[in-house]
Amino acid sequence: MSWVSIKDLKKHIGEEVLIKGWVYNTRASSKNIKFLILRDGSGLLQCVLFKGETPEEFINRFDELTQETSVEVTGLIKEDARAVGGVEMAVRSVKIIGISTDYPITPKEHGTPFLMENRHLWLRSKKQHAIMRVRARATKAMRDYLDDRGFICMESPILSANSCEGTTTLFSCDYFGEQAYLSQSGQLYAEASALAHGKVYTFGPTFRAEKSKTRRHLTEFWMLEPEMAFYDLDMNMDLIEDFIEHVVRVVVVDCKNELETLERDVSKLECVCKPFPRISYKEASDVLLKETDDFEEGGDFGGGHETILSEKYGKPVFVYDFPKEIKAFYFKRSADPKYVRGCDLLAPEGFGEIVGGGQREDNYDELLKRLHEYELNEADYKWYLDLRKYGSIPHSGFGIGIERTVGWICGVPHLRETIPFPRMLNNLRP
Ligand code: 4AD
Ligand code: MG
């Protein structure tokens, strides 16, 4: 008998098949008819044990099928429009593989701290399962988009002697007697790779010692960072909006069931169409100064400020040309040298910044000056300066936070649910 995934059962109507999975739920409607809901990672299946059709021994042992017990079940697949997935199984046999007693996550409501302690089990729950499917699909859509357009993946190192995004959030470690840091961003290496290949991206985990507890900050998060030779800031924003439109469209189509499970209002995603509004930092701060009294011009946006800005448009909005004081050392100066050629993309519905990027300083002397202004050690950046010495070019790129993007697409505000095993200020286990 063939072992089949629940998601493929529609192709097996009228056949006897084998399913391997876990008990999701059970219900005994009478002595003669009992229901077993199975999950196998690919979907849920309603299995029916009928007296007369299912051998008695399995009906008698029905009570042993406790939540999350692993089983192998065989039976006949029948079409049933009312059942999840459009099919159900008339059970012929049930074999218990691993008993599960007192599974801690029951169908009743649990508090989040408890669920976080049991993250290794929480991942099996319906909603968490749906979020991880969206995450996987979104990430694949991002990579496919770039791979199909001539980008190549050039991984950046995790261990590095350089900082990229300021020195206050560095995780440091001993590297055979030398100080090393966990990468905050693969960007500097992506720049070197772009000068070798033209269009590249780096994809991997990034680390920031974020000491504040917020729903938008993890200490370990995944970032995909495209970097393009001969791109200026406008070309960068053109690419970002086309990329985001594509990713959202793919997920809305391919993850219809998951988004339904998450009760996501998909109409909010369907209107994510190019072009996205582009406002300068100056314009953004004029809006904020009018609408709130906790914003000072020249300062960075807090979560509340991003919400005010993004709620105005109902689709993602770019903010560009930031005051130099609030951005990292590598940005190119704007026409007005008080500002730099950065661009952030703010997601709608208060989800805040999902993309940070910009045009890089390509002039050797300017970059050197900047390193000194930011009190960075010139020797550690010698290789990075070289890129401005041997055929320097205008170039730009961006970093998209996978968790922030997944949170927005799923309508899940706290990042702890958007990565399998989140790392935050007080979270190192499981
Ligand atoms: O804006 P950031 O700091 O930009 C960079 O790191 C650039 N070097 C990227 C580049 O141009 N190649 O971070 C980029 C994105 C943010 O927009 C956000 O989505 C995410 O990374 N991010 C975080 N996500 C979760 N937790 C954190 N602590 C994050 N910090 C940034
Ligand atoms: Mg940023």
Coordinates of C-alpha atoms and ligand atoms in Angstrom, one line a residue:
M1 CA 0.0 0.0 0.0
S2 CA 1.4 3.4 -0.9
W3 CA 2.4 6.0 1.7
V4 CA 0.8 9.3 0.7
S5 CA 1.0 12.8 2.0
I6 CA -2.3 14.3 3.2
K7 CA -2.0 17.2 0.8
D8 CA -2.0 14.8 -2.1
L9 CA -5.0 12.8 -1.1
K10 CA -7.3 14.3 -3.7
K11 CA -5.4 12.3 -6.3
H12 CA -6.2 9.1 -4.4
I13 CA -10.0 9.1 -4.1
G14 CA -11.2 5.5 -4.2
E15 CA -7.8 4.1 -3.2
E16 CA -6.6 2.5 0.0
V17 CA -3.6 4.4 1.3
L18 CA -1.2 4.6 4.2
I19 CA -0.8 7.9 6.2
K20 CA 1.9 8.4 8.7
G21 CA 1.3 11.2 11.2
W22 CA 0.2 12.4 14.6
V23 CA -3.2 12.5 16.4
Y24 CA -4.4 16.1 16.2
N25 CA -7.8 15.5 17.8
T26 CA -10.3 12.8 18.4
R27 CA -14.1 12.8 18.9
A28 CA -16.3 9.8 19.7
S29 CA -19.8 10.6 18.5
S30 CA -21.2 7.2 19.6
K31 CA -20.0 3.7 20.4
N32 CA -20.2 2.9 16.7
I33 CA -18.6 5.9 15.1
K34 CA -15.4 7.6 16.1
F35 CA -13.5 10.4 14.5
L36 CA -9.7 10.8 14.4
I37 CA -8.1 14.0 13.0
L38 CA -4.6 13.3 11.8
R39 CA -1.9 15.7 10.9
D40 CA 1.2 14.7 8.9
G41 CA 2.9 18.1 8.4
S42 CA 1.3 18.5 5.0
G43 CA -2.3 18.9 6.2
L44 CA -5.1 17.6 8.3
L45 CA -7.3 14.6 7.6
Q46 CA -10.5 13.4 9.1
C47 CA -10.4 9.7 9.6
V48 CA -13.6 7.8 10.5
L49 CA -13.8 4.5 12.4
F50 CA -17.1 2.8 11.7
K51 CA -18.3 -0.3 13.6
G52 CA -18.7 -2.9 11.0
E53 CA -16.2 -1.4 8.6
T54 CA -13.2 -0.8 10.8
P55 CA -12.0 -4.0 12.6
E56 CA -13.3 -4.1 16.2
E57 CA -9.8 -4.1 17.8
F58 CA -9.0 -0.6 16.5
I59 CA -12.4 0.8 17.7
N60 CA -11.8 -0.8 21.1
R61 CA -8.4 0.9 21.5
F62 CA -9.6 4.3 20.3
D63 CA -8.9 5.8 23.8
E64 CA -5.2 5.1 23.4
L65 CA -5.1 7.7 20.6
T66 CA -4.2 10.6 22.8
Q67 CA -3.2 14.0 21.4
E68 CA 0.1 13.9 19.4
T69 CA 0.5 10.1 19.5
S70 CA 2.3 9.1 16.3
V71 CA 0.5 6.6 14.2
E72 CA 0.3 4.8 10.9
V73 CA -3.2 4.6 9.6
T74 CA -4.6 2.8 6.5
G75 CA -7.9 3.2 4.9
L76 CA -10.1 4.1 2.0
I77 CA -10.1 7.7 0.7
K78 CA -13.5 9.1 -0.1
E79 CA -14.5 12.5 -1.5
D80 CA -16.3 14.6 1.1
A81 CA -16.8 18.3 0.4
R82 CA -17.5 19.1 4.0
A83 CA -14.2 17.7 5.3
V84 CA -11.0 19.7 5.5
G85 CA -9.1 19.1 2.3
G86 CA -12.2 17.8 0.6
V87 CA -11.6 14.1 1.5
E88 CA -11.9 11.8 4.5
M89 CA -10.7 8.3 5.3
A90 CA -12.6 5.2 6.2
V91 CA -10.1 3.5 8.6
R92 CA -9.0 -0.1 8.1
S93 CA -6.1 -0.2 10.6
V94 CA -4.3 2.0 13.1
K95 CA -0.8 1.2 14.3
I96 CA 0.6 3.2 17.2
I97 CA 4.2 4.2 16.8
G98 CA 4.9 6.5 19.7
I99 CA 2.6 7.2 22.6
S100 CA 2.1 10.8 23.7
T101 CA 0.9 11.3 27.2
D102 CA -0.2 14.7 28.8
Y103 CA 0.8 16.8 25.8
P104 CA 1.1 20.2 27.3
I105 CA -0.5 22.3 24.6
T106 CA -4.2 21.4 24.7
P107 CA -6.9 23.0 22.5
K108 CA -7.7 25.5 25.3
E109 CA -6.1 28.9 25.4
H110 CA -2.5 29.2 26.8
G111 CA -0.5 32.3 27.7
T112 CA 2.3 33.3 25.4
P113 CA 5.1 32.7 27.9
F114 CA 4.0 29.1 28.3
L115 CA 3.8 28.7 24.5
M116 CA 7.3 30.2 24.1
E117 CA 8.7 27.8 26.6
N118 CA 7.2 25.1 24.6
R119 CA 8.1 26.5 21.2
H120 CA 9.5 23.1 20.1
L121 CA 5.9 21.8 20.4
W122 CA 4.0 25.0 19.7
L123 CA 5.4 24.7 16.1
R124 CA 2.9 21.8 15.6
S125 CA -0.1 24.1 16.2
K126 CA -2.2 25.1 13.2
K127 CA -1.5 28.8 13.3
Q128 CA 2.3 28.4 13.8
H129 CA 2.3 25.8 11.1
A130 CA 0.6 28.2 8.7
I131 CA 3.1 31.0 9.5
M132 CA 6.1 28.8 8.8
R133 CA 4.6 27.8 5.5
V134 CA 4.2 31.4 4.5
R135 CA 7.8 32.1 5.6
A136 CA 9.2 29.3 3.5
R137 CA 7.1 30.3 0.5
A138 CA 8.0 34.0 0.8
T139 CA 11.7 33.3 1.1
K140 CA 11.6 31.0 -1.9
A141 CA 9.7 33.7 -3.9
M142 CA 12.4 36.3 -3.0
R143 CA 15.2 34.0 -4.1
D144 CA 13.4 32.9 -7.3
Y145 CA 12.8 36.6 -8.2
L146 CA 16.5 37.4 -7.9
D147 CA 17.8 34.1 -9.4
D148 CA 15.5 34.7 -12.5
R149 CA 16.9 38.2 -13.0
G150 CA 20.6 37.4 -13.2
F151 CA 21.5 37.8 -9.5
I152 CA 23.7 35.2 -8.0
C153 CA 23.8 34.2 -4.3
M154 CA 27.1 35.1 -2.7
E155 CA 27.1 34.2 1.0
S156 CA 28.7 36.6 3.4
P157 CA 30.6 35.4 6.5
I158 CA 29.0 35.3 9.9
L159 CA 32.2 35.9 11.7
S160 CA 33.8 39.2 10.9
A161 CA 36.2 41.8 12.2
N162 CA 34.0 44.6 10.9
S163 CA 30.8 46.2 12.1
C164 CA 28.3 47.3 9.5
E165 CA 25.4 48.9 11.4
G166 CA 27.0 50.7 14.3
T167 CA 29.0 49.4 17.2
T168 CA 26.3 49.4 19.9
T169 CA 24.5 46.2 18.9
L170 CA 27.5 44.0 18.3
F171 CA 27.8 40.4 19.6
S172 CA 31.5 39.8 20.1
C173 CA 33.4 36.6 20.5
D174 CA 36.9 35.4 20.9
Y175 CA 38.4 34.3 17.6
F176 CA 41.7 32.5 18.6
G177 CA 42.8 35.5 20.7
E178 CA 41.4 38.1 18.3
Q179 CA 38.1 40.0 18.7
A180 CA 35.5 38.9 16.2
Y181 CA 31.8 39.9 15.8
L182 CA 28.7 38.1 14.6
S183 CA 27.6 39.7 11.4
Q184 CA 24.9 42.5 11.7
S185 CA 24.5 42.5 7.9
G186 CA 26.2 40.9 5.0
Q187 CA 26.2 44.1 3.0
L188 CA 29.9 45.1 3.0
Y189 CA 30.8 41.7 1.6
A190 CA 27.9 41.8 -0.8
E191 CA 29.4 45.1 -2.2
A192 CA 32.7 43.3 -2.8
S193 CA 30.7 40.4 -4.5
A194 CA 28.7 42.9 -6.6
L195 CA 32.0 44.3 -8.1
A196 CA 32.9 40.7 -9.0
H197 CA 29.5 39.6 -10.4
G198 CA 27.3 42.7 -11.1
K199 CA 24.1 41.6 -9.3
V200 CA 24.3 39.5 -6.2
Y201 CA 22.5 38.8 -3.0
T202 CA 23.6 37.5 0.3
F203 CA 21.2 35.5 2.5
G204 CA 21.7 34.4 6.0
P205 CA 21.2 34.9 9.7
T206 CA 22.3 38.3 11.1
F207 CA 22.8 39.2 14.7
R208 CA 22.2 42.3 16.8
A209 CA 22.5 42.7 20.5
E210 CA 19.2 44.6 20.8
K211 CA 18.9 45.2 24.5
S212 CA 15.3 46.5 24.3
K213 CA 12.3 44.3 24.4
T214 CA 10.1 45.1 21.5
R215 CA 7.8 43.1 19.3
R216 CA 9.8 44.1 16.3
H217 CA 13.3 43.2 17.4
L218 CA 15.0 39.8 17.5
T219 CA 18.7 39.4 18.4
E220 CA 19.0 36.8 15.6
F221 CA 17.1 37.4 12.4
W222 CA 17.4 36.5 8.7
M223 CA 18.1 39.0 6.1
L224 CA 18.3 38.8 2.3
E225 CA 20.5 41.5 0.9
P226 CA 20.7 42.2 -2.9
E227 CA 23.5 44.5 -4.1
M228 CA 23.7 45.9 -7.6
A229 CA 26.6 47.5 -9.4
F230 CA 25.8 50.7 -11.4
Y231 CA 22.5 51.2 -9.5
D232 CA 21.6 54.6 -8.0
L233 CA 19.0 55.2 -5.3
D234 CA 16.1 55.5 -7.7
M235 CA 16.9 52.3 -9.5
N236 CA 17.2 50.6 -6.1
M237 CA 13.7 51.8 -5.1
D238 CA 12.3 50.6 -8.5
L239 CA 13.8 47.2 -7.8
I240 CA 12.5 47.0 -4.2
E241 CA 8.9 47.8 -5.2
D242 CA 8.9 45.3 -8.0
F243 CA 10.4 42.7 -5.8
I244 CA 7.9 43.3 -2.9
E245 CA 4.9 43.3 -5.3
H246 CA 6.1 40.0 -6.7
V247 CA 6.6 38.3 -3.4
V248 CA 3.3 39.4 -2.0
R249 CA 1.5 38.3 -5.1
V250 CA 3.1 34.8 -5.1
V251 CA 2.3 34.3 -1.4
V252 CA -1.3 35.5 -1.7
V253 CA -1.9 32.9 -4.5
D254 CA 0.2 30.0 -3.2
C255 CA -0.6 30.4 0.5
K256 CA -4.4 31.0 0.3
N257 CA -5.2 28.3 2.8
E258 CA -2.5 29.4 5.3
L259 CA -3.7 33.0 5.1
E260 CA -7.2 31.8 5.7
T261 CA -6.1 29.8 8.8
L262 CA -4.4 33.0 10.0
E263 CA -7.7 35.0 9.3
R264 CA -5.6 37.4 7.3
D265 CA -7.6 40.1 5.5
V266 CA -6.1 39.3 2.1
S267 CA -7.7 42.4 0.5
K268 CA -5.0 44.4 2.4
L269 CA -2.3 42.5 0.5
E270 CA -4.0 42.5 -2.9
C271 CA -3.7 46.3 -3.1
V272 CA 0.1 46.1 -2.7
C273 CA 0.8 47.3 -6.3
K274 CA 3.5 49.5 -7.8
P275 CA 4.2 52.3 -7.6
F276 CA 4.7 52.8 -3.9
P277 CA 4.7 56.4 -2.6
R278 CA 8.2 57.9 -2.1
I279 CA 8.6 60.7 0.5
S280 CA 11.7 62.3 1.7
Y281 CA 12.7 62.2 5.4
K282 CA 11.9 66.0 5.4
E283 CA 8.4 65.4 4.1
A284 CA 7.9 62.6 6.5
S285 CA 9.0 64.7 9.5
D286 CA 6.6 67.5 8.5
V287 CA 3.8 65.0 8.7
L288 CA 5.0 63.7 12.0
L289 CA 5.5 67.2 13.5
K290 CA 1.9 67.9 12.7
E291 CA 0.4 64.7 14.0
T292 CA 2.4 63.9 17.1
D293 CA 4.3 65.8 19.7
D294 CA 6.9 63.0 20.5
F295 CA 8.9 63.5 17.3
E296 CA 11.9 65.8 16.9
E297 CA 13.1 66.6 13.4
G298 CA 16.5 65.0 12.8
G299 CA 15.7 62.0 15.0
D300 CA 15.1 58.4 14.0
F301 CA 11.5 57.1 13.6
G302 CA 10.1 55.0 16.4
G303 CA 7.5 52.3 15.9
G304 CA 4.7 54.7 16.5
H305 CA 6.0 57.2 13.9
E306 CA 6.3 54.5 11.3
T307 CA 2.7 53.5 12.0
I308 CA 1.5 57.1 11.4
L309 CA 3.4 57.3 8.1
S310 CA 2.4 53.9 6.8
E311 CA -1.2 54.2 7.7
K312 CA -1.6 57.2 5.5
Y313 CA -1.2 55.2 2.3
G314 CA -2.6 51.7 2.6
K315 CA 0.4 50.3 0.8
P316 CA 4.1 50.2 1.5
V317 CA 5.8 53.7 1.5
F318 CA 9.4 54.7 0.9
V319 CA 11.2 57.2 3.0
Y320 CA 14.5 58.4 1.5
D321 CA 17.2 61.0 2.1
F322 CA 17.8 60.6 5.9
P323 CA 19.8 62.9 8.1
K324 CA 23.4 61.6 8.1
E325 CA 23.5 61.4 11.9
I326 CA 20.9 58.6 12.1
K327 CA 22.4 56.4 9.4
A328 CA 25.5 54.2 9.1
F329 CA 28.9 55.3 7.8
Y330 CA 28.7 53.7 4.3
F331 CA 25.9 55.8 2.8
K332 CA 26.5 58.2 0.0
R333 CA 25.7 61.9 0.7
S334 CA 22.7 63.4 -1.0
A335 CA 22.8 66.7 -3.0
D336 CA 22.3 68.4 0.4
P337 CA 25.2 66.9 2.4
K338 CA 23.2 67.0 5.6
Y339 CA 21.3 64.0 4.2
V340 CA 22.3 60.6 2.9
R341 CA 20.9 58.4 0.1
G342 CA 19.2 55.8 2.2
C343 CA 15.7 54.4 1.6
D344 CA 13.5 52.5 4.1
L345 CA 10.4 50.8 3.1
L346 CA 7.6 50.9 5.7
A347 CA 4.9 48.3 5.5
P348 CA 1.3 49.3 5.8
E349 CA -1.1 48.6 8.8
G350 CA 1.5 49.6 11.3
F351 CA 4.0 46.8 10.6
G352 CA 6.8 49.3 10.2
E353 CA 10.2 49.1 8.4
I354 CA 10.7 45.9 6.5
V355 CA 13.5 47.1 4.1
G356 CA 16.5 49.3 4.7
G357 CA 18.8 50.2 1.9
G358 CA 20.5 52.9 -0.1
Q359 CA 23.3 54.0 -2.3
R360 CA 26.8 53.5 -1.0
E361 CA 29.6 56.0 -0.8
D362 CA 31.8 55.2 -3.8
N363 CA 34.5 57.8 -3.4
Y364 CA 37.6 56.7 -1.6
D365 CA 38.4 60.0 0.2
E366 CA 34.9 60.5 1.3
L367 CA 34.6 57.0 2.7
L368 CA 37.9 57.3 4.5
K369 CA 36.7 60.5 6.1
R370 CA 33.4 58.8 7.1
L371 CA 35.3 55.9 8.8
H372 CA 37.2 58.4 10.9
E373 CA 34.0 60.4 11.7
Y374 CA 32.4 57.2 12.9
E375 CA 35.5 56.3 14.9
L376 CA 35.9 53.0 13.1
N377 CA 39.3 51.3 12.8
E378 CA 40.6 52.0 9.3
A379 CA 42.7 48.9 9.2
D380 CA 39.7 46.6 9.6
Y381 CA 38.1 48.3 6.6
K382 CA 41.1 48.3 4.4
W383 CA 39.6 45.7 2.1
Y384 CA 36.4 47.6 1.9
L385 CA 38.2 50.8 1.0
D386 CA 40.0 48.8 -1.8
L387 CA 36.6 48.5 -3.5
R388 CA 36.8 52.3 -4.0
K389 CA 40.4 52.1 -5.3
Y390 CA 40.1 49.5 -8.0
G391 CA 37.3 50.5 -10.4
S392 CA 34.9 52.1 -8.1
I393 CA 31.3 52.5 -9.3
P394 CA 28.0 53.8 -8.1
H395 CA 26.2 51.0 -6.5
S396 CA 23.2 50.3 -4.3
G397 CA 21.4 47.6 -2.4
F398 CA 19.0 46.8 0.3
G399 CA 18.3 44.3 3.1
I400 CA 14.9 42.8 3.7
G401 CA 14.1 41.4 7.1
I402 CA 12.5 38.0 6.6
E403 CA 10.7 38.1 10.0
R404 CA 9.3 41.6 9.6
T405 CA 8.0 40.7 6.1
V406 CA 6.5 37.5 7.2
G407 CA 4.8 39.3 10.2
W408 CA 3.3 41.8 7.8
I409 CA 2.1 39.3 5.3
C410 CA 0.6 37.0 7.9
G411 CA -0.8 39.9 10.0
V412 CA 1.2 38.7 13.0
P413 CA 2.5 41.7 15.0
H414 CA 5.1 40.0 17.2
L415 CA 8.2 38.7 15.5
R416 CA 8.6 35.8 18.0
E417 CA 6.0 33.9 15.9
T418 CA 7.7 34.5 12.5
I419 CA 10.9 32.4 13.0
P420 CA 11.1 28.8 14.1
F421 CA 13.1 29.4 17.2
P422 CA 13.2 33.1 18.1
R423 CA 16.1 34.7 19.9
M424 CA 15.3 37.8 22.0
L425 CA 16.7 39.5 25.0
N426 CA 15.3 36.9 27.4
N427 CA 15.1 33.9 25.0
L428 CA 17.8 31.4 24.5
R429 CA 15.8 28.3 25.0
P430 CA 14.4 26.1 23.4
Ligands
4AD1 O1 17.9 48.7 8.2 P1 18.9 47.7 8.5 O2 19.7 47.8 9.7 O3 19.8 47.7 7.2 C1 21.0 47.0 7.0 O4 21.4 46.1 7.8 C2 21.7 47.2 5.7 N1 23.1 46.8 5.9 C3 21.0 46.4 4.7 C4 21.5 46.6 3.3 O5 21.4 47.7 2.7 N2 22.1 45.5 2.7 O6 18.2 46.3 8.5 C5 17.5 45.8 7.3 C6 16.2 45.2 7.7 C7 15.2 46.1 8.4 O7 14.5 46.8 7.5 C8 14.4 45.1 9.2 O8 13.4 44.5 8.3 C9 15.4 44.0 9.5 O9 16.5 44.1 8.7 N3 15.8 44.2 10.9 C10 15.4 43.4 11.9 N4 14.5 42.4 12.0 C11 14.4 41.8 13.2 N5 15.0 42.1 14.3 C12 15.9 43.1 14.3 N6 16.6 43.5 15.4 C13 16.2 43.8 13.1 N7 17.0 44.8 12.7 C14 16.8 45.0 11.4
MG2 MG 16.9 50.3 9.1

